[in-house]
Amino acid sequence: MMSTPGLLSAFRRTALVLALVTGTMPAFAQESANQSANRIASNQAGGEVVLIPSRVIYPGETINLAALKQVTLVVGKHKPEAVATRAEELDGKVAKRTLLPGRYIPSAAIREAWLVEQGASVQIFFIAGGLTISATAVTLQPGAAGDLVKVRNIDSGKILSGTVMADGTIQVSAS
């Protein structure tokens, strides 16, 4: 079935109006199987392959590859800037807001998973030259590796700032 240019542009206008109303950008894409069939029929080069949600992903939910589907963009279409569309950008990340099926995932809508949760008991370390001091503290905010978080020393009650390390400990520095 052939589509007329007027119908296609009307469809795109409707999709763009819907995108403006909902605040998200539609992924002008076709599933890979349909695209490859069309590509063989039209003998054109294929578009860019991207990942988009296949179902609703809720805030706080960890994104796994099973919740995503691979689509090929329509030939000539390019993904907008500041969107995550590759497996290494998305797998294991956490949604900051609701991600809708068939829509691009803005980079600002995902974050790294927390290594330390708020209220968790953690080991803190102060290292200066050959001196290492360790203590137990309670986190006052969650954080991922490399984040600066506030902790309360259990023994002294002092509030300190430190960097979350990859092993889940916190390294504090002299103030």
mmCIF file of C-alpha atoms in Angstrom:
data_model
loop_
_atom_site.group_PDB
_atom_site.id
_atom_site.type_symbol
_atom_site.label_atom_id
_atom_site.label_comp_id
_atom_site.label_asym_id
_atom_site.label_seq_id
_atom_site.Cartn_x
_atom_site.Cartn_y
_atom_site.Cartn_z
ATOM 1 C CA MET A 1 0.000 0.000 0.000
ATOM 2 C CA MET A 2 1.466 3.349 -1.035
ATOM 3 C CA SER A 3 1.025 6.405 1.178
ATOM 4 C CA THR A 4 0.600 9.841 -0.283
ATOM 5 C CA PRO A 5 2.911 12.674 0.803
ATOM 6 C CA GLY A 6 -0.088 14.614 2.167
ATOM 7 C CA LEU A 7 -1.089 11.697 4.399
ATOM 8 C CA LEU A 8 2.443 11.233 5.673
ATOM 9 C CA SER A 9 2.915 14.906 6.480
ATOM 10 C CA ALA A 10 -0.495 14.988 8.196
ATOM 11 C CA PHE A 11 0.602 12.004 10.300
ATOM 12 C CA ARG A 12 3.849 13.747 11.229
ATOM 13 C CA ARG A 13 2.049 16.991 12.060
ATOM 14 C CA THR A 14 -0.319 15.066 14.337
ATOM 15 C CA ALA A 15 2.610 13.251 15.985
ATOM 16 C CA LEU A 16 4.464 16.514 16.566
ATOM 17 C CA VAL A 17 1.370 18.191 18.055
ATOM 18 C CA LEU A 18 0.966 15.162 20.333
ATOM 19 C CA ALA A 19 4.652 15.437 21.283
ATOM 20 C CA LEU A 20 4.224 19.102 22.196
ATOM 21 C CA VAL A 21 1.162 18.340 24.325
ATOM 22 C CA THR A 22 2.734 15.365 26.152
ATOM 23 C CA GLY A 23 6.177 16.947 26.435
ATOM 24 C CA THR A 24 8.040 14.021 24.860
ATOM 25 C CA MET A 25 9.463 13.457 21.409
ATOM 26 C CA PRO A 26 8.075 10.611 19.276
ATOM 27 C CA ALA A 27 10.548 8.209 17.770
ATOM 28 C CA PHE A 28 9.786 8.241 14.049
ATOM 29 C CA ALA A 29 10.733 4.632 13.661
ATOM 30 C CA GLN A 30 9.620 1.324 12.349
ATOM 31 C CA GLU A 31 10.362 -2.053 13.838
ATOM 32 C CA SER A 32 13.500 -3.630 12.428
ATOM 33 C CA ALA A 33 11.660 -6.456 10.615
ATOM 34 C CA ASN A 34 9.369 -4.036 8.751
ATOM 35 C CA GLN A 35 12.287 -1.748 7.912
ATOM 36 C CA SER A 36 14.405 -4.565 6.499
ATOM 37 C CA ALA A 37 11.500 -5.705 4.298
ATOM 38 C CA ASN A 38 10.995 -2.136 3.053
ATOM 39 C CA ARG A 39 14.741 -1.710 2.546
ATOM 40 C CA ILE A 40 14.914 -4.821 0.377
ATOM 41 C CA ALA A 41 11.906 -3.639 -1.636
ATOM 42 C CA SER A 42 13.165 -0.070 -2.081
ATOM 43 C CA ASN A 43 16.881 -0.964 -2.323
ATOM 44 C CA GLN A 44 17.854 2.004 -0.053
ATOM 45 C CA ALA A 45 20.450 2.160 2.724
ATOM 46 C CA GLY A 46 19.115 1.503 6.248
ATOM 47 C CA GLY A 47 18.602 4.103 8.973
ATOM 48 C CA GLU A 48 20.171 4.343 12.424
ATOM 49 C CA VAL A 49 19.280 1.598 14.934
ATOM 50 C CA VAL A 50 18.164 2.865 18.378
ATOM 51 C CA LEU A 51 16.558 1.494 21.560
ATOM 52 C CA ILE A 52 13.250 2.841 22.889
ATOM 53 C CA PRO A 53 10.941 1.589 25.678
ATOM 54 C CA SER A 54 8.601 -1.247 24.698
ATOM 55 C CA ARG A 55 6.448 -0.647 27.796
ATOM 56 C CA VAL A 56 5.945 2.060 30.417
ATOM 57 C CA ILE A 57 9.000 2.399 32.675
ATOM 58 C CA TYR A 58 8.150 4.075 35.978
ATOM 59 C CA PRO A 59 10.300 6.488 38.043
ATOM 60 C CA GLY A 60 12.752 4.618 40.286
ATOM 61 C CA GLU A 61 12.595 1.480 38.115
ATOM 62 C CA THR A 62 15.867 -0.025 36.918
ATOM 63 C CA ILE A 63 15.999 -0.165 33.129
ATOM 64 C CA ASN A 64 16.876 -3.564 31.679
ATOM 65 C CA LEU A 65 17.169 -4.562 28.050
ATOM 66 C CA ALA A 66 13.964 -6.629 28.240
ATOM 67 C CA ALA A 67 11.977 -3.371 28.685
ATOM 68 C CA LEU A 68 13.435 -1.915 25.490
ATOM 69 C CA LYS A 69 12.953 -2.656 21.826
ATOM 70 C CA GLN A 70 15.296 -2.082 18.955
ATOM 71 C CA VAL A 71 13.975 0.012 16.088
ATOM 72 C CA THR A 72 15.482 1.394 12.924
ATOM 73 C CA LEU A 73 14.841 5.046 12.218
ATOM 74 C CA VAL A 74 13.162 5.899 8.946
ATOM 75 C CA VAL A 75 15.792 6.579 6.308
ATOM 76 C CA GLY A 76 16.848 10.229 6.451
ATOM 77 C CA LYS A 77 15.699 10.705 10.086
ATOM 78 C CA HIS A 78 18.262 11.235 12.838
ATOM 79 C CA LYS A 79 17.790 10.996 16.570
ATOM 80 C CA PRO A 80 17.659 14.309 18.441
ATOM 81 C CA GLU A 81 20.533 15.425 20.654
ATOM 82 C CA ALA A 82 20.635 14.534 24.382
ATOM 83 C CA VAL A 83 18.770 11.228 24.129
ATOM 84 C CA ALA A 84 20.040 7.817 25.231
ATOM 85 C CA THR A 85 19.506 5.139 22.587
ATOM 86 C CA ARG A 86 22.313 2.569 23.027
ATOM 87 C CA ALA A 87 22.381 -0.455 25.356
ATOM 88 C CA GLU A 88 25.469 0.751 27.249
ATOM 89 C CA GLU A 89 23.754 4.102 27.970
ATOM 90 C CA LEU A 90 20.563 2.476 29.287
ATOM 91 C CA ASP A 91 21.161 -0.978 30.802
ATOM 92 C CA GLY A 92 21.210 -0.839 34.609
ATOM 93 C CA LYS A 93 20.299 2.858 34.796
ATOM 94 C CA VAL A 94 17.312 4.083 36.815
ATOM 95 C CA ALA A 95 14.426 6.133 35.405
ATOM 96 C CA LYS A 96 14.005 9.549 37.016
ATOM 97 C CA ARG A 97 10.571 9.999 35.435
ATOM 98 C CA THR A 98 7.993 7.954 33.527
ATOM 99 C CA LEU A 99 9.316 6.720 30.180
ATOM 100 C CA LEU A 100 6.641 5.995 27.584
ATOM 101 C CA PRO A 101 6.728 3.263 24.935
ATOM 102 C CA GLY A 102 7.773 4.365 21.465
ATOM 103 C CA ARG A 103 9.402 7.593 22.715
ATOM 104 C CA TYR A 104 13.048 8.564 22.892
ATOM 105 C CA ILE A 105 14.617 8.494 26.358
ATOM 106 C CA PRO A 106 16.104 11.896 27.290
ATOM 107 C CA SER A 107 19.538 11.609 28.919
ATOM 108 C CA ALA A 108 18.266 13.832 31.741
ATOM 109 C CA ALA A 109 15.502 11.282 32.506
ATOM 110 C CA ILE A 110 17.926 8.552 33.650
ATOM 111 C CA ARG A 111 20.534 8.277 36.393
ATOM 112 C CA GLU A 112 23.058 5.809 37.743
ATOM 113 C CA ALA A 113 21.792 3.322 40.333
ATOM 114 C CA TRP A 114 22.476 4.335 43.952
ATOM 115 C CA LEU A 115 25.387 2.551 45.626
ATOM 116 C CA VAL A 116 24.373 3.920 49.024
ATOM 117 C CA GLU A 117 20.820 4.601 50.134
ATOM 118 C CA GLN A 118 19.718 7.351 52.495
ATOM 119 C CA GLY A 119 19.843 6.157 56.121
ATOM 120 C CA ALA A 120 22.228 3.290 55.393
ATOM 121 C CA SER A 121 25.141 2.514 57.676
ATOM 122 C CA VAL A 122 28.435 2.911 55.778
ATOM 123 C CA GLN A 123 32.167 2.883 56.434
ATOM 124 C CA ILE A 124 33.846 6.255 56.017
ATOM 125 C CA PHE A 125 37.566 6.721 55.470
ATOM 126 C CA PHE A 126 39.906 9.685 55.873
ATOM 127 C CA ILE A 127 43.258 9.137 54.188
ATOM 128 C CA ALA A 128 46.189 11.579 54.457
ATOM 129 C CA GLY A 129 49.601 10.260 53.455
ATOM 130 C CA GLY A 130 50.244 7.119 55.531
ATOM 131 C CA LEU A 131 47.405 7.917 57.972
ATOM 132 C CA THR A 132 44.042 6.190 57.535
ATOM 133 C CA ILE A 133 41.120 6.791 59.880
ATOM 134 C CA SER A 134 37.917 4.795 59.523
ATOM 135 C CA ALA A 135 34.567 5.163 61.243
ATOM 136 C CA THR A 136 30.945 4.196 60.833
ATOM 137 C CA ALA A 137 28.447 6.767 59.614
ATOM 138 C CA VAL A 138 24.852 7.042 58.444
ATOM 139 C CA THR A 139 24.166 8.523 55.016
ATOM 140 C CA LEU A 140 21.932 11.576 54.919
ATOM 141 C CA GLN A 141 21.307 11.255 51.179
ATOM 142 C CA PRO A 142 21.608 8.552 48.512
ATOM 143 C CA GLY A 143 24.493 8.519 46.051
ATOM 144 C CA ALA A 144 26.087 6.750 43.107
ATOM 145 C CA ALA A 145 29.829 6.216 42.589
ATOM 146 C CA GLY A 146 31.585 9.583 42.434
ATOM 147 C CA ASP A 147 28.727 11.543 44.048
ATOM 148 C CA LEU A 148 29.398 13.903 46.940
ATOM 149 C CA VAL A 149 27.074 12.998 49.838
ATOM 150 C CA LYS A 150 26.586 14.092 53.434
ATOM 151 C CA VAL A 151 27.016 11.565 56.255
ATOM 152 C CA ARG A 152 26.668 11.715 60.046
ATOM 153 C CA ASN A 153 29.464 10.148 62.095
ATOM 154 C CA ILE A 154 27.780 7.765 64.552
ATOM 155 C CA ASP A 155 30.373 8.319 67.331
ATOM 156 C CA SER A 156 30.711 12.117 67.221
ATOM 157 C CA GLY A 157 27.437 13.156 65.575
ATOM 158 C CA LYS A 158 29.372 15.436 63.204
ATOM 159 C CA ILE A 159 28.079 15.859 59.658
ATOM 160 C CA LEU A 160 30.739 15.330 56.997
ATOM 161 C CA SER A 161 30.795 15.398 53.207
ATOM 162 C CA GLY A 162 32.461 12.631 51.280
ATOM 163 C CA THR A 163 32.726 10.949 47.895
ATOM 164 C CA VAL A 164 30.988 7.619 47.282
ATOM 165 C CA MET A 165 33.569 5.054 46.165
ATOM 166 C CA ALA A 166 32.868 2.126 43.798
ATOM 167 C CA ASP A 167 32.836 -0.345 46.733
ATOM 168 C CA GLY A 168 30.095 1.620 48.576
ATOM 169 C CA THR A 169 32.398 3.233 51.166
ATOM 170 C CA ILE A 170 32.679 6.994 51.586
ATOM 171 C CA GLN A 171 36.005 8.840 51.451
ATOM 172 C CA VAL A 172 35.964 12.107 53.398
ATOM 173 C CA SER A 173 38.509 14.880 53.116
ATOM 174 C CA ALA A 174 39.833 17.482 55.518
ATOM 175 C CA SER A 175 37.673 20.610 55.721
#
